[in-house]
mmCIF file of C-alpha atoms in Angstrom:
data_model
loop_
_atom_site.group_PDB
_atom_site.id
_atom_site.type_symbol
_atom_site.label_atom_id
_atom_site.label_comp_id
_atom_site.label_asym_id
_atom_site.label_seq_id
_atom_site.Cartn_x
_atom_site.Cartn_y
_atom_site.Cartn_z
ATOM 1 C CA GLU A 1 -11.457 10.695 -19.094
ATOM 2 C CA ALA A 2 -12.891 14.212 -19.042
ATOM 3 C CA ARG A 3 -12.982 14.143 -15.239
ATOM 4 C CA LEU A 4 -9.349 13.001 -15.147
ATOM 5 C CA THR A 5 -8.326 15.779 -17.527
ATOM 6 C CA ALA A 6 -10.154 18.315 -15.345
ATOM 7 C CA LEU A 7 -7.998 17.156 -12.420
ATOM 8 C CA ALA A 8 -4.801 17.713 -14.466
ATOM 9 C CA ALA A 9 -4.132 13.978 -14.571
ATOM 10 C CA THR A 10 -1.533 12.577 -16.954
ATOM 11 C CA ILE A 11 -2.895 9.709 -19.048
ATOM 12 C CA PHE A 12 -0.278 7.456 -20.638
ATOM 13 C CA GLU A 13 -0.441 5.311 -23.765
ATOM 14 C CA ALA A 14 -2.137 1.925 -23.552
ATOM 15 C CA GLN A 15 0.048 -1.120 -23.061
ATOM 16 C CA THR A 16 -0.916 -4.787 -23.284
ATOM 17 C CA GLU A 17 -0.384 -6.861 -20.146
ATOM 18 C CA VAL A 18 -0.676 -10.646 -19.967
ATOM 19 C CA ASP A 19 -0.791 -12.211 -16.499
ATOM 20 C CA LEU A 20 -0.393 -15.945 -15.884
ATOM 21 C CA TYR A 21 -1.496 -17.007 -12.382
ATOM 22 C CA PHE A 22 -0.277 -20.098 -10.540
ATOM 23 C CA ALA A 23 -1.672 -22.449 -7.897
ATOM 24 C CA HIS A 24 0.622 -23.348 -4.996
ATOM 25 C CA PRO A 25 1.404 -27.069 -4.662
ATOM 26 C CA ALA A 26 0.666 -27.243 -0.913
ATOM 27 C CA ARG A 27 -1.910 -24.560 -0.122
ATOM 28 C CA ASP A 28 -5.026 -23.184 -1.774
ATOM 29 C CA PHE A 29 -4.434 -19.548 -2.738
ATOM 30 C CA ALA A 30 -8.194 -19.101 -3.201
ATOM 31 C CA GLN A 31 -8.640 -19.975 0.495
ATOM 32 C CA THR A 32 -5.636 -17.976 1.762
ATOM 33 C CA ASP A 33 -6.449 -14.980 -0.497
ATOM 34 C CA GLU A 34 -2.962 -14.956 -2.029
ATOM 35 C CA ALA A 35 -1.775 -14.852 -5.631
ATOM 36 C CA LEU A 36 1.384 -15.588 -7.605
ATOM 37 C CA ARG A 37 1.681 -14.409 -11.186
ATOM 38 C CA ILE A 38 4.085 -13.783 -14.020
ATOM 39 C CA ARG A 39 3.263 -10.600 -15.940
ATOM 40 C CA ARG A 40 4.401 -9.882 -19.463
ATOM 41 C CA LYS A 41 4.286 -6.131 -20.198
ATOM 42 C CA GLY A 42 5.812 -5.141 -23.515
ATOM 43 C CA PRO A 43 9.284 -6.703 -23.633
ATOM 44 C CA SER A 44 9.486 -6.940 -19.823
ATOM 45 C CA ASN A 45 8.507 -9.691 -17.390
ATOM 46 C CA PHE A 46 7.698 -9.487 -13.680
ATOM 47 C CA ILE A 47 6.895 -12.012 -10.973
ATOM 48 C CA THR A 48 4.496 -10.853 -8.274
ATOM 49 C CA TYR A 49 3.348 -12.362 -4.991
ATOM 50 C CA LYS A 50 0.215 -10.795 -3.494
ATOM 51 C CA GLY A 51 -0.570 -11.415 0.157
ATOM 52 C CA PRO A 52 -4.067 -11.603 1.647
ATOM 53 C CA LYS A 53 -6.283 -8.509 1.587
ATOM 54 C CA ILE A 54 -6.091 -6.777 4.953
ATOM 55 C CA ASP A 55 -9.576 -5.245 5.184
ATOM 56 C CA LYS A 56 -13.152 -5.896 4.077
ATOM 57 C CA ALA A 57 -13.692 -2.709 2.056
ATOM 58 C CA THR A 58 -10.681 -2.380 -0.271
ATOM 59 C CA LYS A 59 -8.107 -4.496 -2.081
ATOM 60 C CA THR A 60 -5.339 -3.320 0.286
ATOM 61 C CA ARG A 61 -2.632 -5.989 0.537
ATOM 62 C CA GLY A 62 1.098 -6.493 0.695
ATOM 63 C CA GLU A 63 2.861 -7.203 -2.593
ATOM 64 C CA ILE A 64 6.310 -8.303 -3.670
ATOM 65 C CA ASP A 65 6.892 -7.367 -7.315
ATOM 66 C CA LEU A 66 10.226 -8.300 -8.913
ATOM 67 C CA PRO A 67 11.453 -7.636 -12.444
ATOM 68 C CA LEU A 68 12.651 -10.665 -14.401
ATOM 69 C CA SER A 69 15.137 -8.871 -16.612
ATOM 70 C CA SER A 70 18.766 -7.841 -16.370
ATOM 71 C CA GLY A 71 19.335 -5.425 -19.210
ATOM 72 C CA PRO A 72 22.193 -6.466 -21.478
ATOM 73 C CA LEU A 73 21.684 -10.238 -21.405
ATOM 74 C CA SER A 74 20.006 -11.442 -24.568
ATOM 75 C CA SER A 75 18.785 -14.846 -23.409
ATOM 76 C CA GLY A 76 18.338 -16.991 -20.337
ATOM 77 C CA PRO A 77 16.061 -16.801 -17.319
ATOM 78 C CA LEU A 78 17.009 -13.241 -16.328
ATOM 79 C CA SER A 79 16.632 -11.641 -19.741
ATOM 80 C CA SER A 80 13.638 -9.781 -21.036
ATOM 81 C CA GLY A 81 11.426 -11.128 -23.775
ATOM 82 C CA PRO A 82 9.159 -14.141 -24.083
ATOM 83 C CA GLN A 83 11.949 -16.674 -23.461
ATOM 84 C CA SER A 84 12.410 -15.279 -19.939
ATOM 85 C CA ALA A 85 8.738 -15.751 -19.079
ATOM 86 C CA GLU A 86 8.853 -19.293 -20.453
ATOM 87 C CA ALA A 87 11.942 -20.122 -18.364
ATOM 88 C CA TRP A 88 10.274 -18.845 -15.178
ATOM 89 C CA ILE A 89 7.067 -20.734 -15.959
ATOM 90 C CA GLY A 90 9.193 -23.874 -16.341
ATOM 91 C CA LEU A 91 10.884 -23.201 -12.993
ATOM 92 C CA LEU A 92 7.573 -22.739 -11.173
ATOM 93 C CA GLU A 93 6.101 -25.867 -12.763
ATOM 94 C CA ALA A 94 9.208 -27.873 -11.773
ATOM 95 C CA LEU A 95 8.571 -26.741 -8.176
ATOM 96 C CA GLY A 96 4.984 -28.002 -8.318
ATOM 97 C CA PHE A 97 3.130 -24.792 -9.126
ATOM 98 C CA ARG A 98 0.556 -25.071 -11.897
ATOM 99 C CA PRO A 99 -0.996 -22.422 -14.142
ATOM 100 C CA VAL A 100 -4.636 -21.719 -13.229
ATOM 101 C CA GLY A 101 -5.625 -18.785 -15.395
ATOM 102 C CA GLU A 102 -4.554 -16.034 -17.724
ATOM 103 C CA VAL A 103 -5.695 -12.409 -17.695
ATOM 104 C CA ARG A 104 -5.153 -10.237 -20.786
ATOM 105 C CA LYS A 105 -5.792 -6.532 -20.711
ATOM 106 C CA SER A 106 -5.014 -3.228 -22.345
ATOM 107 C CA ARG A 107 -3.956 -0.836 -19.573
ATOM 108 C CA ARG A 108 -3.578 2.923 -19.639
ATOM 109 C CA LYS A 109 -1.722 4.196 -16.578
ATOM 110 C CA VAL A 110 -2.803 7.514 -15.077
ATOM 111 C CA ALA A 111 -1.026 9.859 -12.643
ATOM 112 C CA ILE A 112 -3.588 11.899 -10.687
ATOM 113 C CA PRO A 113 -2.626 14.782 -8.383
ATOM 114 C CA TRP A 114 -4.961 14.598 -5.394
ATOM 115 C CA GLN A 115 -4.688 15.904 -1.816
ATOM 116 C CA ASP A 116 -0.963 16.671 -2.162
ATOM 117 C CA ARG A 117 -0.278 13.123 -3.397
ATOM 118 C CA CYS A 118 0.125 11.439 -6.744
ATOM 119 C CA VAL A 119 -2.467 8.683 -7.003
ATOM 120 C CA GLU A 120 -1.667 5.941 -9.505
ATOM 121 C CA GLY A 121 -4.604 4.928 -11.635
ATOM 122 C CA SER A 122 -5.270 2.375 -14.345
ATOM 123 C CA LEU A 123 -7.899 2.355 -17.066
ATOM 124 C CA ASP A 124 -8.240 -1.299 -18.052
ATOM 125 C CA GLU A 125 -9.990 -3.076 -20.906
ATOM 126 C CA VAL A 126 -9.942 -6.708 -19.750
ATOM 127 C CA GLU A 127 -10.615 -9.461 -22.288
ATOM 128 C CA ARG A 128 -13.913 -11.260 -21.546
ATOM 129 C CA LEU A 129 -14.697 -8.860 -18.657
ATOM 130 C CA GLY A 130 -14.915 -5.287 -19.928
ATOM 131 C CA ARG A 131 -13.725 -1.927 -18.648
ATOM 132 C CA TYR A 132 -12.446 -1.185 -15.151
ATOM 133 C CA ALA A 133 -10.685 1.642 -13.336
ATOM 134 C CA GLU A 134 -8.235 1.162 -10.459
ATOM 135 C CA LEU A 135 -6.838 3.714 -8.009
ATOM 136 C CA GLU A 136 -3.764 2.994 -5.908
ATOM 137 C CA LEU A 137 -1.354 4.561 -3.446
ATOM 138 C CA VAL A 138 1.750 2.693 -2.312
ATOM 139 C CA VAL A 139 2.326 3.512 1.363
ATOM 140 C CA PRO A 140 3.983 2.024 4.458
ATOM 141 C CA ALA A 141 1.710 0.238 6.942
ATOM 142 C CA GLU A 142 1.263 3.329 9.111
ATOM 143 C CA GLY A 143 -0.112 5.288 6.119
ATOM 144 C CA ILE A 144 -2.838 2.836 5.097
ATOM 145 C CA GLU A 145 -5.802 4.589 6.748
ATOM 146 C CA SER A 146 -4.998 8.025 5.296
ATOM 147 C CA ALA A 147 -4.341 6.436 1.882
ATOM 148 C CA LYS A 148 -7.737 4.690 1.978
ATOM 149 C CA ALA A 149 -9.432 8.009 2.807
ATOM 150 C CA CYS A 150 -7.582 9.730 -0.047
ATOM 151 C CA ILE A 151 -8.577 7.009 -2.532
ATOM 152 C CA ALA A 152 -12.220 7.081 -1.365
ATOM 153 C CA SER A 153 -12.343 10.854 -1.773
ATOM 154 C CA LEU A 154 -10.868 10.676 -5.289
ATOM 155 C CA ALA A 155 -13.214 7.834 -6.273
ATOM 156 C CA ASP A 156 -16.170 9.990 -5.181
ATOM 157 C CA GLU A 157 -14.834 12.940 -7.183
ATOM 158 C CA LEU A 158 -14.493 10.737 -10.282
ATOM 159 C CA GLY A 159 -17.935 9.182 -9.845
ATOM 160 C CA LEU A 160 -16.511 5.698 -9.290
ATOM 161 C CA THR A 161 -19.294 4.270 -7.154
ATOM 162 C CA ASP A 162 -19.190 0.511 -7.787
ATOM 163 C CA SER A 163 -16.240 -0.948 -5.898
ATOM 164 C CA GLU A 164 -15.052 -4.439 -6.913
ATOM 165 C CA ARG A 165 -12.776 -6.318 -4.501
ATOM 166 C CA ARG A 166 -12.468 -9.483 -6.579
ATOM 167 C CA SER A 167 -9.433 -9.777 -8.816
ATOM 168 C CA TYR A 168 -9.729 -10.068 -12.587
ATOM 169 C CA LEU A 169 -8.714 -13.723 -12.229
ATOM 170 C CA GLU A 170 -11.510 -14.354 -9.713
ATOM 171 C CA LEU A 171 -14.033 -12.673 -12.007
ATOM 172 C CA LEU A 172 -12.883 -14.748 -14.981
ATOM 173 C CA LEU A 173 -12.923 -18.024 -13.043
ATOM 174 C CA GLU A 174 -16.491 -17.295 -11.868
ATOM 175 C CA ARG A 175 -17.765 -16.970 -15.461
#
């Protein structure tokens, strides 16, 4: 954290995130390097599809992340709160998806000014795994190479030398 503070990074309060991952009924996401999850973060829910990683060195991949809330509604599948997550889990299970694992973590988001960009970081305490740091830039396809160089430079500056490409779910399932 001292190195982040020295870089004038903004460190936000910790928030609990619970991710429930699903297996596809017709293809093996472990083989195709894809993921589908429902995330519960505070009172909000999100559904995320992660495509295959696109290189051998980083976790760079396409993602579709959609909120599962609609503000003023107090119940039903588009509202926030635990009932919304349960409704979406029921929908996915009715379509043949099945839960394969849950990841629980305390996450502190970080905004890091670096090379005229704002790098998004996360300081994670993952149940049954330990502490991890993530660095991320969201860029269009043509900006991937410069984003990777920026992230690598910042990781070096922060002393983050051990890169881990496996997801938290993969690490937990390997235990």
